[in-house]
Amino acid sequence: MDALTTTATTSGLDTRRPIAIAVMAMGGQGGGVLVDWIVELAERQGWLAQSTSVPGVAQRTGATIYYVEIIASDGSGRRPVLSLMPVPGEVDIVIGAELMEAGRAMQRGLVSADRTTLIASSHRAYAVSEKIVPGDGAGDPAKVYEAARASSKQFLAFDMAAISEQSESVISAALFGALAASGALPFPREAYEGAIREAGLGVDASLRAFGRAHDAAVAELRAPTPPPPPRTGAALKRFPELQPIGDVAFDAMVERARRDFPAAAHPMIAAGLARVVDFQDVAYGAEYLDRLKPFADIERGAADCPLTTAAAKQIARAMAYDDVIRVADLKTRGSRFSRVREEVAARPDQIVYATEFMHPRMEEVCGTLPAGLGRWIEARPGLMAGLRRLVDRGRRVQTGTIGWFLPLYIVAGFGRFRRGTLRHQREMEHMQAWLDQASRAARRDVPLGLELLEARRLVKGYSDTHDRGEGRFSRLMAMAARLEDRADAADWVRRLRQAALADAEGRALDDTIKTIESFL
Amino acid sequence: MAERSFAKEVQDLRLGDGQEFRGEGILAITKALLQSGVGYVAGYQGAPISHLMDVLADAQDILGELGVHFENSASEATAAATLAASVMYPIRGAVTFKSPVGTNVASDALANLASGGVTGGALIIVGEDYGEGSSIMQERSHAYAMKSQIWLLDPRPDLESIVRSVELGFELSEASNTPVMLEVRIRACHVRGSFRTRANQRPAMSVKDALEAPRRDTGRIVLPPASYAHEKEKIEKRWPAAVKFIKERGMNEIVPGDIGDVGIILQGGMYNGVLRALQGLGLADVWGTSRIPLYVLNVTYPLVPDEVVDFCRDKRAVLLVEEGQPDFIEQALAKILRQAAVPTPLSGKDLFPMAGEYTAAVMGDAIGAFVRQWIPDMLAPAVRASNAPPALEERHARALAEVVPPRPPGFCTGCPERPIFAAMKLVERELGPHHVAADIGCHLFSIMPPFNIGATTMGYGLGPASASAFNVKAGKRSIAVMGDGGFWHNGLTSGIGNAVFNKSDGVVLIVDNYYSSATGGQDLPSSRASNRSRSTRHPISAAVKGLGVGWVREIDRTYDVGRMRDTLKEALTTEEPGPKVIVASSECMLNRQRRERPLFNKAVKSGQRMVRQRFGVDEDVCTGDHACIRLSGCPSLSVKQTADPLKDDPVAAIDNSCVGCGNCGEVAEAAVLCPSFYRADIIINPSRWDRALAAMRAAVIGFLQRRRAGRRLRLA
């Protein structure tokens, strides 16, 4: 049997420990590149390094962990025995290439308050489970920030995805820059840049991202107060001012709104007015205020008028429904053309053409016709079927070409006839029924009224999706009618709404309805 | 063309005597094979040894210079059977595949090989796909070594040790006329380290020499009466010879320690983990010095009884570190100690969990328990009074559990398999759910959200075979999915041939993405690329028709969701008897991007007119119901929080990683979702004509837009 080690074995243990670095990334993010840079960096500084990863199909977009250990050579030429996987509580640096992956590192016990520097890109790459929720399924970044500040020695987080995109580079370069700035490794900045140069791929872009991230990290480290987590939900909303714009009719309406409605609701009313007037015309704005009035009256005196605010939001959405005319209008606007250029990050010297994927059905066509005619056609299945063969198919609309722009532009122009269309009549009937039920409820039970208004959130999407949403909305309103005189009605309607938005198949909603029926 | 190129790294395979090699484990193994004078190498890709195949493929020039023959085997069975060249001839051969799944497939050949025995060293390098990152059922290769009597090496995860094991492995194989299995775990395959090299050796006898001077010996062929003799020979000759060799050459290692009254016996693969755990207890250091004596089993089968007895005899207690179950080694050790009447208590799976990977945490707990039980006074005070607070406070742990989403692997951005399953979802809406037999490959991601398609997976290429029982008259048909990799691996016969012969009425969907993609994009017979050393471009459809399938449909662009859906519907409803086979082909986007992007960027740099396509979502048209995402799951199609106060839910958004595959638009169109998707054609380096046309269009359209904008109220 061989004696494995040459060193004396009695007591005299070397107490030095390697520096342990874990990189939490998603497959395809280039975590491997970052690890190679770190190894290169350490070895160029005369350190000994060992890196491992879990390869294969596990890396196809899934959460992946890379692990590196480095230790200064003791000059004896002997190789250290380094771990192939992170030891909970013994990791010095954790790098999260995405915010939730940093969270995952904490869950795995890799982050400890006494020794771990946690570096994370604050951007979100939403997981499938977050994206497929019909409502808002995104996890709250603040929770990760809280845990990170409490459980790490040093927490450094900012949007490195944005930096790498500006630099037309990869996130690894930005993360490497943040690592350099954190000072968690005893190496000078030049050594890091040397490692990037050594690798020799996309050097300039990488160095650009590295530099920008380095600066951003330094700035954050110098900041007197730690930066807040990325804003989400309500914090992101931008409200217009409820103020005159120099149009007589509109300004009169603003005047009236200011007079008739509590100040707390003004921002939402401003947003609502803007939407409905943009959708149709100023008169439509007046109708909007008329529909809003009853709700304001009900909670007159209330400080933060939640009922009026909810009404202001949902009535505007209901009045500015998405019909063919609206879509044609939005797609043909100049502002939209420039927004597309921005979104695809086109350079000034590049030409951009957009192709829309539209699939109009006979339902939409009839909806756009004068109500009488629309109904007349719908009443004739044979005719419907015949026309469907003509109309109902996917169309690739090249909005940037005159041939396609003109028809869209003309459809958008139908706005002036909108009030006479079948779709408009139906939308208005549907809305009135809803508002009547909501205001009736609100008079006796304001929270319930509020929930019935918010329930409108279920009605969204187009064609099939829209029909499904409306179906759920109707089921909810029906249940609400049966709950009306209960003290906890509002609470149950809220639960119904949340359930309806929880999954696409409507399982949660069915369960909640069963639960309610069990005690009704 | 493999996903990763080793063209640069393989140059290190030329290193000579006493030079330093730096790199990944798999490259070290390749170098070790050349240093050992291997005559031929074969194998089948699969994590974690895919890269070993890629390295060999990229090293073909070097192999050629040395007269080493290399093959990409059709399956692990083919690879194992290749070792037949070492039965009669003194040629060293090595094959590689993932394990245990690959070993399952290879077992027939391996059993025959092991029965007759070998003349030339035969090495089977298995990538043990166990623990974190594994994509298969959790089992051990150890059982195969035992059942066929193949020696099993489990070297320390350190390049020096792995290389030494390869070299000694060949010698052991020759000394005992027995094939040898070298087990490398996932992380060991990809550990980066260094070792001192030796010059490569030409094989003493090449396969060419053998071919020109054939030999035969019926005594080596598995047929009575020889087969009976083989079994006796295994026990009477080969086993003792192996034990003698292992002992004499000191393949297992001892780490001496001053605390001599206890000891730890471990699989070589566990070495670094054990050392780190001991370090945590203050009983070892980073240079491999341990205060507790260690007996490192670089050979886990067979065991060397004398070594075991010598190590255990004078100890108060011994701990065995054996990952995986059943606890084969623990049972064997107990027997050895019992028979040698050694009273030393043996711990193992009593302190370690019976099942599951020996992670750092598990290792620390179990070894800590052993130390506390037998030598508590040897613990550093700090460790003894370990009242360290938990890394994560309870409230934070709960908060994180709420917000941190699971992130299993899934289809890549622009994956051509995504639209296939989107189409299946649409068919499901119309014809209801069907029994879907899934297979091994990227397409297996369909079983997860958002698609949730697929009921079972029975092994690589066995998708259609696993639907065989459903071949009865019924109101619905079964759908079996199989990739091009699985098809050529065995699906052609086990699935298609079986379906034709048994007049199956089911639907078989063959996902052809031009490569064995899940394993790293290796070429296959049906690959479209021209490969200088392999024969490609053999269409799957031709093979299927050749086997007698009447109903075959080829879809050459899977992104055509509408066509995909209609073809599936036809397959599920047609009156035509016999299996209905759909071959859906589009190139793996990962490989396509890897190939095309550099060319595209080069063209752009050189000023050529190029058009880049990517998709987008009109924020103000999107209502945030996310139906599009439920039919896609593409990483680049996500949601974003909106500033619009009237929108409660986040809207869909497409980021710049979009490769413009078209799936979003096709789905929105086919599923009649919504008009918010658009495709942007970005003309880079536009021609003079482009500019003129654009200017003309902008003039007309701009005029109309300004006209209408003028009438519209300017609202905030």
mmCIF file of C-alpha atoms in Angstrom, chain A residues 1-5 7-11 13-14 16-18 26 39 43 49-58 60-63 65 69 71 74 78-88 90 98 100-101 103-104 106-108 111 124-136 138-140 143-144 146-147 150-151 165 233 236-240 245 247 250 268 271 274-275 277-278 282 313-314 316-317 322 327 329-334 336-337 339-340 343-345 349-357 359 361 394-396 399-402 405-406 409 412-413 457 460-463 465 504, chain B residues 3 22 47-48 132-133 135 156-157 164 186-188 190-194 250 252-258 271-272 275-276 279-280 282-291 295 307 357-361 391-393 395-396 399-412 442 445 449-450 517-518 520 590 612 614-615 617-621 623-627 629-630 633-635 637-650 656 665-666 669 671-684 686 690-691 693-694 696-697 700-701 704-705 707-708 712-716:
data_model
loop_
_atom_site.group_PDB
_atom_site.id
_atom_site.type_symbol
_atom_site.label_atom_id
_atom_site.label_comp_id
_atom_site.label_asym_id
_atom_site.label_seq_id
_atom_site.Cartn_x
_atom_site.Cartn_y
_atom_site.Cartn_z
ATOM 1 C CA MET A 1 0.000 0.000 0.000
ATOM 2 C CA ASP A 2 1.348 3.418 -0.945
ATOM 3 C CA ALA A 3 1.724 6.211 1.562
ATOM 4 C CA LEU A 4 -0.265 8.944 -0.087
ATOM 5 C CA THR A 5 1.231 11.988 1.590
ATOM 6 C CA THR A 7 4.135 15.365 4.997
ATOM 7 C CA ALA A 8 4.507 14.568 8.695
ATOM 8 C CA THR A 9 1.143 13.425 9.988
ATOM 9 C CA THR A 10 1.533 14.117 13.704
ATOM 10 C CA SER A 11 -0.504 17.155 14.716
ATOM 11 C CA LEU A 13 -1.818 20.830 10.563
ATOM 12 C CA ASP A 14 -1.720 23.777 8.171
ATOM 13 C CA ARG A 16 -5.034 27.789 5.960
ATOM 14 C CA ARG A 17 -8.268 27.383 4.049
ATOM 15 C CA PRO A 18 -8.907 27.894 0.363
ATOM 16 C CA MET A 26 -28.914 29.647 -15.463
ATOM 17 C CA VAL A 39 -9.334 30.309 -12.521
ATOM 18 C CA GLU A 43 -3.365 31.011 -11.594
ATOM 19 C CA ALA A 49 -7.219 26.651 -8.473
ATOM 20 C CA GLN A 50 -9.768 23.916 -8.968
ATOM 21 C CA SER A 51 -13.129 24.427 -10.641
ATOM 22 C CA THR A 52 -16.005 22.057 -11.237
ATOM 23 C CA SER A 53 -19.445 22.237 -12.762
ATOM 24 C CA VAL A 54 -22.481 20.070 -13.248
ATOM 25 C CA PRO A 55 -22.793 19.796 -17.022
ATOM 26 C CA GLY A 56 -25.097 18.221 -19.513
ATOM 27 C CA VAL A 57 -28.797 18.580 -20.035
ATOM 28 C CA ALA A 58 -29.010 20.040 -16.539
ATOM 29 C CA ARG A 60 -30.400 23.758 -20.604
ATOM 30 C CA THR A 61 -31.767 27.026 -19.160
ATOM 31 C CA GLY A 62 -32.067 25.444 -15.704
ATOM 32 C CA ALA A 63 -30.489 26.609 -12.454
ATOM 33 C CA ILE A 65 -24.039 25.862 -10.028
ATOM 34 C CA GLU A 69 -11.641 26.886 -4.855
ATOM 35 C CA ILE A 71 -5.441 28.856 -2.519
ATOM 36 C CA ASP A 74 3.000 27.306 -0.417
ATOM 37 C CA ARG A 78 2.408 20.003 -3.623
ATOM 38 C CA ARG A 79 -1.216 20.124 -4.805
ATOM 39 C CA PRO A 80 -3.973 20.932 -2.335
ATOM 40 C CA VAL A 81 -6.981 18.663 -1.882
ATOM 41 C CA LEU A 82 -9.904 20.894 -2.814
ATOM 42 C CA SER A 83 -13.596 20.229 -2.537
ATOM 43 C CA LEU A 84 -15.665 19.511 -5.636
ATOM 44 C CA MET A 85 -18.816 20.992 -4.156
ATOM 45 C CA PRO A 86 -19.616 23.953 -1.918
ATOM 46 C CA VAL A 87 -19.750 23.303 1.808
ATOM 47 C CA PRO A 88 -22.678 25.112 3.476
ATOM 48 C CA GLU A 90 -17.836 27.684 4.195
ATOM 49 C CA GLU A 98 -29.857 36.486 -11.526
ATOM 50 C CA MET A 100 -33.584 34.602 -7.554
ATOM 51 C CA GLU A 101 -30.502 32.442 -8.096
ATOM 52 C CA GLY A 103 -31.966 33.592 -3.279
ATOM 53 C CA ARG A 104 -31.474 29.944 -4.154
ATOM 54 C CA MET A 106 -29.170 31.332 0.473
ATOM 55 C CA GLN A 107 -31.745 28.536 0.546
ATOM 56 C CA ARG A 108 -28.914 26.052 -0.007
ATOM 57 C CA VAL A 111 -24.415 32.281 2.228
ATOM 58 C CA ARG A 124 -35.129 39.166 -13.117
ATOM 59 C CA ALA A 125 -35.343 36.325 -15.597
ATOM 60 C CA TYR A 126 -38.779 35.052 -14.666
ATOM 61 C CA ALA A 127 -39.143 31.286 -14.297
ATOM 62 C CA VAL A 128 -41.866 29.516 -16.253
ATOM 63 C CA SER A 129 -43.889 29.039 -13.067
ATOM 64 C CA GLU A 130 -43.931 32.819 -12.601
ATOM 65 C CA LYS A 131 -44.733 33.651 -16.221
ATOM 66 C CA ILE A 132 -47.639 31.314 -16.907
ATOM 67 C CA VAL A 133 -49.860 32.701 -14.149
ATOM 68 C CA PRO A 134 -52.774 34.601 -15.726
ATOM 69 C CA GLY A 135 -52.348 37.275 -13.051
ATOM 70 C CA ASP A 136 -49.087 38.459 -11.501
ATOM 71 C CA ALA A 138 -43.620 37.283 -10.110
ATOM 72 C CA GLY A 139 -41.732 36.733 -6.872
ATOM 73 C CA ASP A 140 -41.044 39.811 -4.725
ATOM 74 C CA LYS A 143 -37.769 39.469 0.122
ATOM 75 C CA VAL A 144 -34.466 38.380 -1.436
ATOM 76 C CA GLU A 146 -33.999 41.467 3.031
ATOM 77 C CA ALA A 147 -32.669 37.941 3.429
ATOM 78 C CA ALA A 150 -29.434 39.845 6.944
ATOM 79 C CA SER A 151 -27.527 36.688 6.037
ATOM 80 C CA GLU A 165 -26.561 44.780 -22.770
ATOM 81 C CA GLY A 233 -46.228 46.555 -8.923
ATOM 82 C CA LEU A 236 -43.925 51.476 -10.786
ATOM 83 C CA LYS A 237 -47.179 53.091 -11.866
ATOM 84 C CA ARG A 238 -46.868 56.540 -13.470
ATOM 85 C CA PHE A 239 -49.920 58.780 -13.135
ATOM 86 C CA PRO A 240 -50.605 61.837 -15.303
ATOM 87 C CA ILE A 245 -54.203 70.905 -21.530
ATOM 88 C CA ASP A 247 -58.546 72.266 -24.973
ATOM 89 C CA PHE A 250 -61.349 68.729 -22.073
ATOM 90 C CA MET A 268 -56.312 57.518 -11.255
ATOM 91 C CA ALA A 271 -55.199 58.242 -16.108
ATOM 92 C CA ALA A 274 -56.674 60.166 -20.691
ATOM 93 C CA ARG A 275 -57.391 56.585 -21.715
ATOM 94 C CA VAL A 277 -60.652 60.234 -24.418
ATOM 95 C CA ASP A 278 -57.749 58.776 -26.361
ATOM 96 C CA VAL A 282 -63.989 64.147 -25.144
ATOM 97 C CA LYS A 313 -59.452 52.349 -12.958
ATOM 98 C CA GLN A 314 -61.862 49.604 -13.901
ATOM 99 C CA ALA A 316 -61.751 53.264 -17.812
ATOM 100 C CA ARG A 317 -60.543 49.785 -18.745
ATOM 101 C CA ASP A 322 -59.755 46.324 -27.183
ATOM 102 C CA VAL A 327 -55.771 47.748 -32.284
ATOM 103 C CA ASP A 329 -55.155 52.688 -34.229
ATOM 104 C CA LEU A 330 -52.426 51.639 -31.786
ATOM 105 C CA LYS A 331 -50.514 49.725 -34.472
ATOM 106 C CA THR A 332 -50.468 52.658 -36.912
ATOM 107 C CA ARG A 333 -49.360 55.455 -34.578
ATOM 108 C CA GLY A 334 -46.084 57.222 -35.186
ATOM 109 C CA ARG A 336 -45.510 53.156 -31.895
ATOM 110 C CA PHE A 337 -43.164 53.053 -34.884
ATOM 111 C CA ARG A 339 -41.100 52.560 -29.840
ATOM 112 C CA VAL A 340 -40.529 49.439 -31.939
ATOM 113 C CA GLU A 343 -37.414 47.939 -28.263
ATOM 114 C CA VAL A 344 -35.339 46.095 -30.850
ATOM 115 C CA ALA A 345 -32.388 48.406 -30.114
ATOM 116 C CA ASP A 349 -28.587 53.847 -39.701
ATOM 117 C CA GLN A 350 -30.650 50.671 -39.661
ATOM 118 C CA ILE A 351 -34.104 50.281 -41.227
ATOM 119 C CA VAL A 352 -36.831 48.494 -39.253
ATOM 120 C CA TYR A 353 -40.063 47.003 -40.628
ATOM 121 C CA ALA A 354 -42.653 45.449 -38.340
ATOM 122 C CA THR A 355 -44.854 42.514 -39.334
ATOM 123 C CA GLU A 356 -47.989 41.994 -37.236
ATOM 124 C CA PHE A 357 -49.476 38.557 -36.612
ATOM 125 C CA HIS A 359 -56.021 36.549 -36.879
ATOM 126 C CA ARG A 361 -62.449 36.121 -36.750
ATOM 127 C CA GLY A 394 -53.896 34.262 -39.906
ATOM 128 C CA ARG A 395 -52.622 37.389 -41.616
ATOM 129 C CA ARG A 396 -49.069 38.754 -41.667
ATOM 130 C CA THR A 399 -47.427 47.814 -41.178
ATOM 131 C CA GLY A 400 -44.375 49.536 -42.598
ATOM 132 C CA THR A 401 -45.533 49.174 -46.211
ATOM 133 C CA ILE A 402 -48.077 51.574 -47.705
ATOM 134 C CA PHE A 405 -50.631 50.617 -43.649
ATOM 135 C CA LEU A 406 -53.527 52.216 -45.529
ATOM 136 C CA TYR A 409 -55.195 53.386 -41.059
ATOM 137 C CA ALA A 412 -58.489 52.983 -37.248
ATOM 138 C CA GLY A 413 -60.516 55.835 -38.711
ATOM 139 C CA ARG A 457 -59.620 42.539 -13.880
ATOM 140 C CA LYS A 460 -58.861 40.631 -20.645
ATOM 141 C CA GLY A 461 -57.208 39.077 -23.658
ATOM 142 C CA TYR A 462 -58.617 38.588 -27.146
ATOM 143 C CA SER A 463 -60.947 36.069 -28.821
ATOM 144 C CA THR A 465 -58.829 34.045 -24.076
ATOM 145 C CA ALA A 504 -55.385 29.061 -16.680
ATOM 146 C CA GLU B 3 -21.752 22.013 -29.016
ATOM 147 C CA ARG B 22 -3.529 21.650 -17.205
ATOM 148 C CA ALA B 47 -23.408 13.485 -19.728
ATOM 149 C CA PRO B 48 -21.041 13.458 -17.965
ATOM 150 C CA GLU B 132 -26.869 16.731 -8.405
ATOM 151 C CA GLY B 133 -27.138 17.452 -12.113
ATOM 152 C CA SER B 135 -30.691 13.362 -15.570
ATOM 153 C CA ARG B 156 -9.606 9.979 -6.260
ATOM 154 C CA PRO B 157 -11.044 12.968 -8.213
ATOM 155 C CA ARG B 164 -2.639 6.565 -12.898
ATOM 156 C CA ILE B 186 -20.008 14.041 -12.740
ATOM 157 C CA ARG B 187 -17.792 16.664 -11.127
ATOM 158 C CA ALA B 188 -14.608 14.643 -11.605
ATOM 159 C CA HIS B 190 -15.174 18.451 -15.322
ATOM 160 C CA VAL B 191 -12.676 19.128 -12.556
ATOM 161 C CA ARG B 192 -9.873 21.346 -13.801
ATOM 162 C CA GLY B 193 -6.446 20.418 -12.475
ATOM 163 C CA SER B 194 -2.979 19.412 -13.608
ATOM 164 C CA GLY B 250 -0.572 -0.487 -4.368
ATOM 165 C CA ASN B 252 -5.411 1.413 -3.042
ATOM 166 C CA GLU B 253 -3.830 4.082 -0.858
ATOM 167 C CA ILE B 254 -3.267 4.669 2.836
ATOM 168 C CA VAL B 255 -3.204 8.110 4.394
ATOM 169 C CA PRO B 256 -1.414 7.653 7.730
ATOM 170 C CA GLY B 257 -2.716 9.547 10.749
ATOM 171 C CA ASP B 258 -1.576 10.024 14.322
ATOM 172 C CA TYR B 271 -11.675 11.411 -1.004
ATOM 173 C CA ASN B 272 -11.921 15.199 -1.430
ATOM 174 C CA LEU B 275 -10.831 15.448 3.573
ATOM 175 C CA ARG B 276 -12.912 18.632 3.564
ATOM 176 C CA GLN B 279 -10.775 19.775 7.831
ATOM 177 C CA GLY B 280 -14.029 21.193 9.162
ATOM 178 C CA GLY B 282 -9.942 20.290 12.646
ATOM 179 C CA LEU B 283 -8.595 16.823 11.851
ATOM 180 C CA ALA B 284 -7.046 17.424 8.422
ATOM 181 C CA ASP B 285 -5.604 20.205 6.306
ATOM 182 C CA VAL B 286 -5.877 21.397 2.734
ATOM 183 C CA TRP B 287 -2.675 19.589 1.706
ATOM 184 C CA GLY B 288 -4.160 16.170 2.373
ATOM 185 C CA THR B 289 -2.689 15.649 5.833
ATOM 186 C CA SER B 290 -5.168 13.754 8.007
ATOM 187 C CA ARG B 291 -4.961 12.940 11.700
ATOM 188 C CA TYR B 295 -7.790 3.653 3.514
ATOM 189 C CA GLU B 307 -5.398 -4.821 3.228
ATOM 190 C CA GLU B 357 -25.553 11.856 -2.912
ATOM 191 C CA TYR B 358 -22.933 12.366 -0.209
ATOM 192 C CA THR B 359 -22.981 16.153 -0.320
ATOM 193 C CA ALA B 360 -20.600 18.233 1.766
ATOM 194 C CA ALA B 361 -23.304 18.649 4.402
ATOM 195 C CA ALA B 391 -27.173 30.316 8.051
ATOM 196 C CA LEU B 392 -30.685 31.537 7.348
ATOM 197 C CA GLU B 393 -33.176 32.825 9.902
ATOM 198 C CA ARG B 395 -38.490 34.069 8.692
ATOM 199 C CA HIS B 396 -36.105 34.651 5.785
ATOM 200 C CA ALA B 399 -39.915 34.343 2.691
ATOM 201 C CA LEU B 400 -37.462 32.855 0.190
ATOM 202 C CA ALA B 401 -39.483 29.669 -0.095
ATOM 203 C CA GLU B 402 -42.367 31.882 -1.221
ATOM 204 C CA VAL B 403 -40.547 33.893 -3.874
ATOM 205 C CA VAL B 404 -37.694 31.761 -5.228
ATOM 206 C CA PRO B 405 -39.196 29.778 -8.114
ATOM 207 C CA PRO B 406 -38.092 26.291 -9.145
ATOM 208 C CA ARG B 407 -35.976 26.503 -12.289
ATOM 209 C CA PRO B 408 -35.759 23.078 -13.924
ATOM 210 C CA PRO B 409 -33.988 22.744 -17.271
ATOM 211 C CA GLY B 410 -36.170 23.494 -20.288
ATOM 212 C CA PHE B 411 -36.194 24.241 -24.009
ATOM 213 C CA CYS B 412 -33.613 26.829 -25.057
ATOM 214 C CA CYS B 442 -34.419 17.509 -24.874
ATOM 215 C CA PHE B 445 -38.805 18.843 -21.203
ATOM 216 C CA PRO B 449 -44.881 23.412 -17.513
ATOM 217 C CA PRO B 450 -46.046 25.076 -19.615
ATOM 218 C CA SER B 517 -28.646 17.607 -28.987
ATOM 219 C CA ALA B 518 -29.262 16.750 -25.361
ATOM 220 C CA GLY B 520 -24.031 18.205 -26.714
ATOM 221 C CA LEU B 590 -28.211 26.172 -29.962
ATOM 222 C CA ARG B 612 -31.837 40.405 -38.386
ATOM 223 C CA ARG B 614 -36.541 39.395 -33.674
ATOM 224 C CA PHE B 615 -39.953 39.512 -32.094
ATOM 225 C CA VAL B 617 -44.860 42.701 -28.011
ATOM 226 C CA ASP B 618 -46.886 45.908 -28.192
ATOM 227 C CA GLU B 619 -47.188 46.809 -24.547
ATOM 228 C CA ASP B 620 -50.403 48.804 -24.974
ATOM 229 C CA VAL B 621 -52.082 46.023 -27.004
ATOM 230 C CA THR B 623 -53.650 42.740 -21.827
ATOM 231 C CA GLY B 624 -51.399 40.612 -19.631
ATOM 232 C CA ASP B 625 -53.268 37.306 -19.654
ATOM 233 C CA HIS B 626 -50.039 35.440 -20.582
ATOM 234 C CA ALA B 627 -51.835 32.868 -22.761
ATOM 235 C CA ILE B 629 -46.453 32.183 -22.551
ATOM 236 C CA ARG B 630 -48.537 29.158 -21.619
ATOM 237 C CA GLY B 633 -42.161 28.969 -22.140
ATOM 238 C CA CYS B 634 -39.382 30.487 -24.253
ATOM 239 C CA PRO B 635 -36.744 32.119 -22.025
ATOM 240 C CA LEU B 637 -40.610 35.591 -23.956
ATOM 241 C CA SER B 638 -41.218 36.860 -20.461
ATOM 242 C CA VAL B 639 -43.313 39.343 -18.537
ATOM 243 C CA LYS B 640 -42.513 42.866 -17.441
ATOM 244 C CA GLN B 641 -44.059 45.170 -14.893
ATOM 245 C CA THR B 642 -45.838 48.057 -16.592
ATOM 246 C CA ALA B 643 -46.115 51.722 -15.598
ATOM 247 C CA ASP B 644 -49.691 51.878 -16.919
ATOM 248 C CA PRO B 645 -51.863 52.541 -13.847
ATOM 249 C CA LEU B 646 -54.840 50.905 -15.561
ATOM 250 C CA LYS B 647 -53.032 47.563 -15.929
ATOM 251 C CA ASP B 648 -52.978 45.401 -12.796
ATOM 252 C CA ASP B 649 -50.972 42.535 -14.265
ATOM 253 C CA PRO B 650 -47.523 42.463 -15.907
ATOM 254 C CA ASN B 656 -32.915 40.951 -26.820
ATOM 255 C CA GLY B 665 -46.086 34.840 -33.925
ATOM 256 C CA GLU B 666 -46.991 31.416 -35.302
ATOM 257 C CA GLU B 669 -51.782 33.211 -35.142
ATOM 258 C CA ALA B 671 -54.119 29.730 -31.430
ATOM 259 C CA VAL B 672 -55.926 32.990 -32.301
ATOM 260 C CA LEU B 673 -54.384 34.607 -29.247
ATOM 261 C CA CYS B 674 -53.924 38.310 -29.712
ATOM 262 C CA PRO B 675 -52.495 40.857 -32.140
ATOM 263 C CA SER B 676 -49.822 42.234 -29.825
ATOM 264 C CA PHE B 677 -46.930 40.240 -31.323
ATOM 265 C CA TYR B 678 -44.860 41.736 -34.081
ATOM 266 C CA ARG B 679 -41.777 40.627 -35.928
ATOM 267 C CA ALA B 680 -39.183 43.306 -36.524
ATOM 268 C CA ASP B 681 -36.986 42.928 -39.591
ATOM 269 C CA ILE B 682 -33.901 44.991 -38.881
ATOM 270 C CA ILE B 683 -32.040 45.795 -42.095
ATOM 271 C CA ILE B 684 -28.370 46.267 -41.209
ATOM 272 C CA PRO B 686 -29.197 48.939 -45.891
ATOM 273 C CA ASP B 690 -33.559 50.153 -49.182
ATOM 274 C CA ARG B 691 -33.017 53.717 -48.037
ATOM 275 C CA LEU B 693 -37.859 52.885 -50.436
ATOM 276 C CA ALA B 694 -37.861 53.492 -46.696
ATOM 277 C CA MET B 696 -40.672 57.069 -49.657
ATOM 278 C CA ARG B 697 -42.744 54.945 -47.272
ATOM 279 C CA VAL B 700 -46.456 58.834 -46.996
ATOM 280 C CA ILE B 701 -46.985 57.022 -43.695
ATOM 281 C CA LEU B 704 -50.868 60.314 -42.415
ATOM 282 C CA GLN B 705 -49.624 59.727 -38.905
ATOM 283 C CA ARG B 707 -52.370 64.229 -39.781
ATOM 284 C CA ARG B 708 -54.161 61.998 -37.301
ATOM 285 C CA ARG B 712 -55.875 63.797 -31.455
ATOM 286 C CA LEU B 713 -55.749 65.583 -28.122
ATOM 287 C CA ARG B 714 -52.228 65.608 -26.693
ATOM 288 C CA LEU B 715 -52.827 63.871 -23.403
ATOM 289 C CA ALA B 716 -50.300 62.996 -20.762
#
